[in-house]
XYZ file of C-alpha atoms in Angstrom:
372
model
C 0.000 0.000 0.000
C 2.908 2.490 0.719
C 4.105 1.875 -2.791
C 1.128 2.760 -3.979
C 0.352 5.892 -2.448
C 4.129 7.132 -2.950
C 3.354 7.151 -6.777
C -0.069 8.459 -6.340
C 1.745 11.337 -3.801
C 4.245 12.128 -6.721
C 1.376 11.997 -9.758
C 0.077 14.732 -7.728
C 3.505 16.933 -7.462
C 3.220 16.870 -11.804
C -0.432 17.968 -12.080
C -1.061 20.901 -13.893
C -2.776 23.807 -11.813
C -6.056 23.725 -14.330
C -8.121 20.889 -15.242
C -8.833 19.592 -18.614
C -6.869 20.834 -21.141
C -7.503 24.403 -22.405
C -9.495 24.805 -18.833
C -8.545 26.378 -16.216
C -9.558 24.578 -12.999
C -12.704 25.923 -11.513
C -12.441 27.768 -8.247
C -14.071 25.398 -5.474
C -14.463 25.955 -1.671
C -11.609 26.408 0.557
C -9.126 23.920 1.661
C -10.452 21.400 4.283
C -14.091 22.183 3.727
C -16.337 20.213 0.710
C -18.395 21.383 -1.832
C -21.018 20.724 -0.244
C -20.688 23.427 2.524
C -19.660 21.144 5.040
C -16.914 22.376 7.472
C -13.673 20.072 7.491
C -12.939 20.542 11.688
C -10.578 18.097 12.501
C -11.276 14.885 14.920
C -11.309 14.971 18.414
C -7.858 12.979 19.499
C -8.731 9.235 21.742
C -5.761 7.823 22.575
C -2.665 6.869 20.764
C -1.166 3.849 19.215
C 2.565 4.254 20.453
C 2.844 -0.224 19.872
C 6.005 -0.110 17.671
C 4.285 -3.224 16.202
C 1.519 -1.189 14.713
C 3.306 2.107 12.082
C 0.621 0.299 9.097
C -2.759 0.013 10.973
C -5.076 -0.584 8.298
C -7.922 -2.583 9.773
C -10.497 -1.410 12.912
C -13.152 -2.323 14.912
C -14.307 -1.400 17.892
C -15.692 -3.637 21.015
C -17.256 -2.985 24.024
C -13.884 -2.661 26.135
C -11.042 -1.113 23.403
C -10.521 -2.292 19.927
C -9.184 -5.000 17.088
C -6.742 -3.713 14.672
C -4.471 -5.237 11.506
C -1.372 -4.045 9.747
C -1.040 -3.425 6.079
C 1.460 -5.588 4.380
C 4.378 -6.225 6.377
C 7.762 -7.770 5.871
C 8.128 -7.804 9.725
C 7.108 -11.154 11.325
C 6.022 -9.581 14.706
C 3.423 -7.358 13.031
C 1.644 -9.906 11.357
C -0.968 -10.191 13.921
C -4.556 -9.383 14.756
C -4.049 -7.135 17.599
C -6.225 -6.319 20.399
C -6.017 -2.686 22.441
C -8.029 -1.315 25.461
C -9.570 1.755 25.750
C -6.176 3.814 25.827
C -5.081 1.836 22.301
C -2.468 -0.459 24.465
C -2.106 -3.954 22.847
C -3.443 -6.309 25.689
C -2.826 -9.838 23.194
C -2.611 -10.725 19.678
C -3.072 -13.354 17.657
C -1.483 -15.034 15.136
C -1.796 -16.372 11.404
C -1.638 -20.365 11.046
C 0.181 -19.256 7.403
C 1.214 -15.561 6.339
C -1.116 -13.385 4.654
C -0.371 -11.117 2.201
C -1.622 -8.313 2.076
C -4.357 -7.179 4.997
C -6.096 -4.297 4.691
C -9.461 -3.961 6.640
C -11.528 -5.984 9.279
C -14.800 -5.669 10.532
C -16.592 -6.969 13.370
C -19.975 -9.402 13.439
C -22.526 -8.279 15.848
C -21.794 -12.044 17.103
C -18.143 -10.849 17.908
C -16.639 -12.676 14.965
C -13.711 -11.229 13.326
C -13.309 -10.755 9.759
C -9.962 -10.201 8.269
C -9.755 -8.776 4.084
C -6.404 -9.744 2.940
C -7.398 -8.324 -0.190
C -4.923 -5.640 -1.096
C -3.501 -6.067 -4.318
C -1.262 -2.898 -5.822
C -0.044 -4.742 -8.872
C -3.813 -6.222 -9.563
C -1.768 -9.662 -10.272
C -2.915 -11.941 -7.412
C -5.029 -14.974 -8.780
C -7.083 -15.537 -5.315
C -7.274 -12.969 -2.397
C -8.357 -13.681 1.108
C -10.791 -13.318 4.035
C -9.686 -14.212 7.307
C -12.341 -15.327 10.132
C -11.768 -14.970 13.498
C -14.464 -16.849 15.832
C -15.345 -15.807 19.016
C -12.712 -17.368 21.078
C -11.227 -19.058 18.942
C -6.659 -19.470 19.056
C -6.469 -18.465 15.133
C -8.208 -17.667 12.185
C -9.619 -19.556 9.242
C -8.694 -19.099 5.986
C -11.338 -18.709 2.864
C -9.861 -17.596 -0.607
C -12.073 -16.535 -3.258
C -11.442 -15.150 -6.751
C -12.994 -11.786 -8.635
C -14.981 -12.641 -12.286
C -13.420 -10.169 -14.304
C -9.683 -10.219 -13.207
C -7.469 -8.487 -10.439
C -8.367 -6.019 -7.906
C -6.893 -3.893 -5.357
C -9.245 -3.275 -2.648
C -9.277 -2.268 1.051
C -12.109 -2.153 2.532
C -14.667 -5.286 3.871
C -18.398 -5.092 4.931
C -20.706 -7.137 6.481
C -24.369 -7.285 4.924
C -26.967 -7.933 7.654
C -27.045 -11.755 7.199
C -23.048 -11.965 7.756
C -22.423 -11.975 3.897
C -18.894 -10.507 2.943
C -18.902 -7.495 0.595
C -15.502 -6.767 -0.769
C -15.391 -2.768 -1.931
C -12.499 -2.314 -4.255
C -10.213 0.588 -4.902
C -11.223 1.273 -8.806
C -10.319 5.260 -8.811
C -14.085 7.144 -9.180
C -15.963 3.951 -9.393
C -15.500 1.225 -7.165
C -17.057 -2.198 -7.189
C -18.858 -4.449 -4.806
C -18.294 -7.942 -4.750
C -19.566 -10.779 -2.769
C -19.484 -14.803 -2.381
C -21.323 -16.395 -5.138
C -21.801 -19.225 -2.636
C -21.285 -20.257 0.694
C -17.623 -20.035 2.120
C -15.772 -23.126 2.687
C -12.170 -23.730 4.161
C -9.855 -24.652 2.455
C -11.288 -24.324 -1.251
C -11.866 -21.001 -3.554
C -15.173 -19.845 -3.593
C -15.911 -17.542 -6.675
C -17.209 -14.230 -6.367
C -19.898 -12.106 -8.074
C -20.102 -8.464 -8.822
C -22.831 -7.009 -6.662
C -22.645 -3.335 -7.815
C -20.861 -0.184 -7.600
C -21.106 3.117 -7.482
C -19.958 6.839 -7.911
C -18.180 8.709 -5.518
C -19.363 12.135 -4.745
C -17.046 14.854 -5.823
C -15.182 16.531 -2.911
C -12.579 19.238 -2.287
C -11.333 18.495 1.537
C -8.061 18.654 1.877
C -5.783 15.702 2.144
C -2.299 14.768 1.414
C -3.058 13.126 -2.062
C -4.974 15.793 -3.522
C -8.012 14.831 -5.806
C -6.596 11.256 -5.670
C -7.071 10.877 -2.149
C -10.683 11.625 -2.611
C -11.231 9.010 -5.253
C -10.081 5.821 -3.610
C -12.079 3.755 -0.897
C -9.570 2.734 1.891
C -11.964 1.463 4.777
C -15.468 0.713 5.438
C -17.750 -0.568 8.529
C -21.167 -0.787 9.426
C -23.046 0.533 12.529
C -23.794 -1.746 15.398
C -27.156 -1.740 14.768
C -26.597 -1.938 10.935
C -28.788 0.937 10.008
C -26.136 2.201 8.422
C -22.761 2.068 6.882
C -19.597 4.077 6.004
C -16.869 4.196 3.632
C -13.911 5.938 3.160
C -11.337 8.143 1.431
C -8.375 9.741 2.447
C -10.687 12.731 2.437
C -14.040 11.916 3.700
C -16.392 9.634 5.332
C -19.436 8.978 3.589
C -22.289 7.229 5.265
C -25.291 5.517 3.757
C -28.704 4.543 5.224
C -29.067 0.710 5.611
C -32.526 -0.904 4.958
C -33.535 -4.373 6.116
C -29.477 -5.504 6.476
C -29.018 -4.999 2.498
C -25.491 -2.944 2.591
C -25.259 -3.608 -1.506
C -28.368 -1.553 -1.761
C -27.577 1.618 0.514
C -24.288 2.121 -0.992
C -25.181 1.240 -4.851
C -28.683 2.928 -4.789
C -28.387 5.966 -1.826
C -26.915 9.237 -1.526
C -24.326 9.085 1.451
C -24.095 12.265 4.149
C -20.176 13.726 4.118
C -18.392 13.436 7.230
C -15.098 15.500 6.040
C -11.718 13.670 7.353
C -9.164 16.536 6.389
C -5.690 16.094 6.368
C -5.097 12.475 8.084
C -1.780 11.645 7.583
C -2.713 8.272 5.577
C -6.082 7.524 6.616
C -7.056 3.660 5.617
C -9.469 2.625 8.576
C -13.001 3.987 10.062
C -15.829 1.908 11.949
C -18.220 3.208 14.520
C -17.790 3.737 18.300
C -19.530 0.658 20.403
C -22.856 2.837 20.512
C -22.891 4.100 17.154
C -22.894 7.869 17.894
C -19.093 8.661 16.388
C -16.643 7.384 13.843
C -13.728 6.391 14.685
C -10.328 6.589 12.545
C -6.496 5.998 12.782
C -3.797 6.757 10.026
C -0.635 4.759 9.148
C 2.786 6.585 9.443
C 2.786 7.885 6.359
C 6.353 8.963 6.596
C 7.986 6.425 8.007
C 9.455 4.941 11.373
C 10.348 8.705 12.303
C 6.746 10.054 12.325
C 4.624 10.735 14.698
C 2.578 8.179 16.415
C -0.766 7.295 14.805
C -3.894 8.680 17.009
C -7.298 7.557 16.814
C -9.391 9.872 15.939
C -13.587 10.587 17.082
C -15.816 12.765 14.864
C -19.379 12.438 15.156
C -21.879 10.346 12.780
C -23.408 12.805 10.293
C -26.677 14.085 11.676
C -28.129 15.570 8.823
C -31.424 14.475 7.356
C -30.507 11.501 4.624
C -31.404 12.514 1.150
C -34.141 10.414 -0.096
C -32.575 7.348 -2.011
C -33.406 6.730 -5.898
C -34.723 3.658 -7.169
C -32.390 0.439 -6.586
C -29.972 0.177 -8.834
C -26.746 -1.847 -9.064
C -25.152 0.842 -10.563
C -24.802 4.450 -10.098
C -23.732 6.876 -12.360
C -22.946 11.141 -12.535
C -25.865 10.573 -14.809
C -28.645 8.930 -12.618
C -27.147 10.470 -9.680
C -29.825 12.066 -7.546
C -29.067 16.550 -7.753
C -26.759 17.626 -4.987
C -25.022 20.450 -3.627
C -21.682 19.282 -4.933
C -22.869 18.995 -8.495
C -25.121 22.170 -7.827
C -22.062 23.817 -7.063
C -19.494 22.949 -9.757
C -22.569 23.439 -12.717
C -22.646 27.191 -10.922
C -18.941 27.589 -11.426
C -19.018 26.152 -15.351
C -22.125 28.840 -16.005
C -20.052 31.641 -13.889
C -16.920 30.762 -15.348
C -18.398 30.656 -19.350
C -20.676 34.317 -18.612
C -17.079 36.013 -17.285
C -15.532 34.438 -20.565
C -18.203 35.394 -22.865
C -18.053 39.108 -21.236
C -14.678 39.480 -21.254
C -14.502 38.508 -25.109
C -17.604 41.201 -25.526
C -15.563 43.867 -24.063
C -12.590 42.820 -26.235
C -14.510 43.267 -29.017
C -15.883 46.696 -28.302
C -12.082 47.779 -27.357
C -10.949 46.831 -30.520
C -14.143 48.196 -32.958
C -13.815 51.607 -31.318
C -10.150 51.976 -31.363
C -10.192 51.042 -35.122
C -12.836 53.959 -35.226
C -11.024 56.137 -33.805
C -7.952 55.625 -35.926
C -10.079 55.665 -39.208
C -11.285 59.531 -37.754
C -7.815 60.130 -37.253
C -6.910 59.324 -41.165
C -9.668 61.147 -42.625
C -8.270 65.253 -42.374
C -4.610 63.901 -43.464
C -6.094 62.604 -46.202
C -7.890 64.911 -47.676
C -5.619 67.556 -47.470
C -3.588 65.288 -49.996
């Protein structure tokens, strides 16, 4: 994963200031706050992860009495673990892998207390299986079940529960990511094909975050409340948070317009579930930079408690074009109306300069003229 966002954090450093070609880029709100008018303020600080086993958290849940965490990919044996923190994010046990995975990247939590593990990051879209990890209440290690994508390769870190315990993969396709789930029942030890469920849009945002407009276009960690009435995904940027109806998670996120909860400038944010009583999201960043930056620190910031936007009719896949009207799109078709009224007045006035100067020098002509 820290490959990946090291190209993705020099991409950035080569944009151009403008957008499209021949465009100049549009002006949008300032930094740290969305289009659509929602203040960026920055999370309220928990407690932090000083475990020098844990610089790549990438995976969290929280329980009754502290939390469950994951690394991303590591090379070092010791951090290969599914760790377990009180309150004040101490590691009170861990447990290990019977084999080694390869590349974990979220977990969420069954209402149950099972533990589900998505080794299902993927950077060079070249692995022929990925993985989901279960964890049973109680149990000394976690079971294995590797299933395959339909159409080929994908990176993707962040796993959901659907309200009868189904698996939802969500992948990391930039702008449009995918939902995929178990075409069949899991079994141990064998690879269970998946099927693509949906996808969907995401909504275009301006908070500020290290990866500029990239940041805001890949999903790096989802989790459903603990009463699963609703769920949330996330950028680098934002948190945005469906509606849930009758358990079907597909549904909410490919059919239903999600509130913004603005996550500005985390360092490398990859995680987010909800607090125990489902009143708060909760986050926490890898080191972005390294063994020599600061400790991660989970972060609070409360559940959006706006009124949900009224959902369109289900569909499996959601497009700019059937897209229910928002703010955010409100906004930016302002700007391109603004932006093309300056233009055309600007070329007006050019216009008029130029006729009446040409006047005035064909006035000028006229006496020397006929005095010849």
């Amino acid at each position: 994963m820290r490959r990946l966002v090291t190209l993705v954090a020099a991409a950035v450093l080569v944009l151009p200031v403008g957008g499209a070609a021949g465009r100049p880029a549009a002006a949008g709100p300032p930094p740290g706050q969305v289009a659509a008018g929602i203040r960026a303020a920055a999370g309220t600080p928990v407690c932090t992860v000083d475990d020098k086993r844990l610089p790549e958290v990438s995976g969290l849940a929280a329980t009754e009495d502290g939390y469950v965490v994951v690394n991303d990919s590591s090379d070092v044996e010791n951090r290969r673990r599914i760790f377990f923190l009180d309150r004040d994010c101490a590691v009170t046990r861990s447990v290990r892998y019977p084999s080694p995975p390869r590349d974990t990247e979220d977990l969420t939590r069954a209402p149950d207390g099972t533990i589900w593990i998505g080794d299902i990051g993927d950077n060079d879209r070249v692995r022929e299986t990925v993985a989901l990890w279960k964890l049973a209440p109680g149990a000394q290690s976690p079971v294995l079940h590797r299933v395959s994508y339909p159409d080929g390769a994908h990176d993707a870190e962040a796993l959901l529960l659907s309200g009868d315990g189904t698996p939802i993969i969500v992948t990391k396709d930039s702008g449009t990511p995918g939902l995929y789930t178990p075409a069949r029942a899991l079994r141990a030890g064998q690879t269970t094909p998946l099927r693509k469920a949906g996808q969907f849009t995401l909504p275009r945002s301006s908070t500020s975050n290290p990866f500029s407009i990239f940041g805001r276009q890949l999903v790096t960690g989802g989790a459903v409340a603990p009463d699963g009435r609703r769920v949330v995904l996330r950028t680098y940027a934002d948190a945005l948070e469906f509606d849930v109806t009758d358990g079907d998670v597909v549904r909410a996120v490919t059919g239903g317009t999600p509130r913004v909860v603005p996550l500005p400038d985390e360092p490398q944010g990859e995680t987010v579930t909800y607090a125990p009583d489902g009143t708060a999201l909760l986050t926490l960043s890898e080191k972005a930079d390294g063994e020599s930056a600061a400790d991660p620190v989970l972060l609070r910031y409360p559940s959006a408690d706006r009124e949900p936007t009224p959902s369109p009719s289900p569909s499996t896949h959601a497009t700019p074009d059937n897209r229910p009207f928002d703010r955010d799109r409100a906004a930016e078709s302002s700007q391109d109306v603004t932006g093309a009224f300056v233009g055309a007045v600007a070329v007006t006035l050019l216009v008029l300069v130029a006729v009446g100067g040409f006047a005035i020098w064909r006035a000028r002509r006229r006496p020397s003229r006929q005095g010849r």
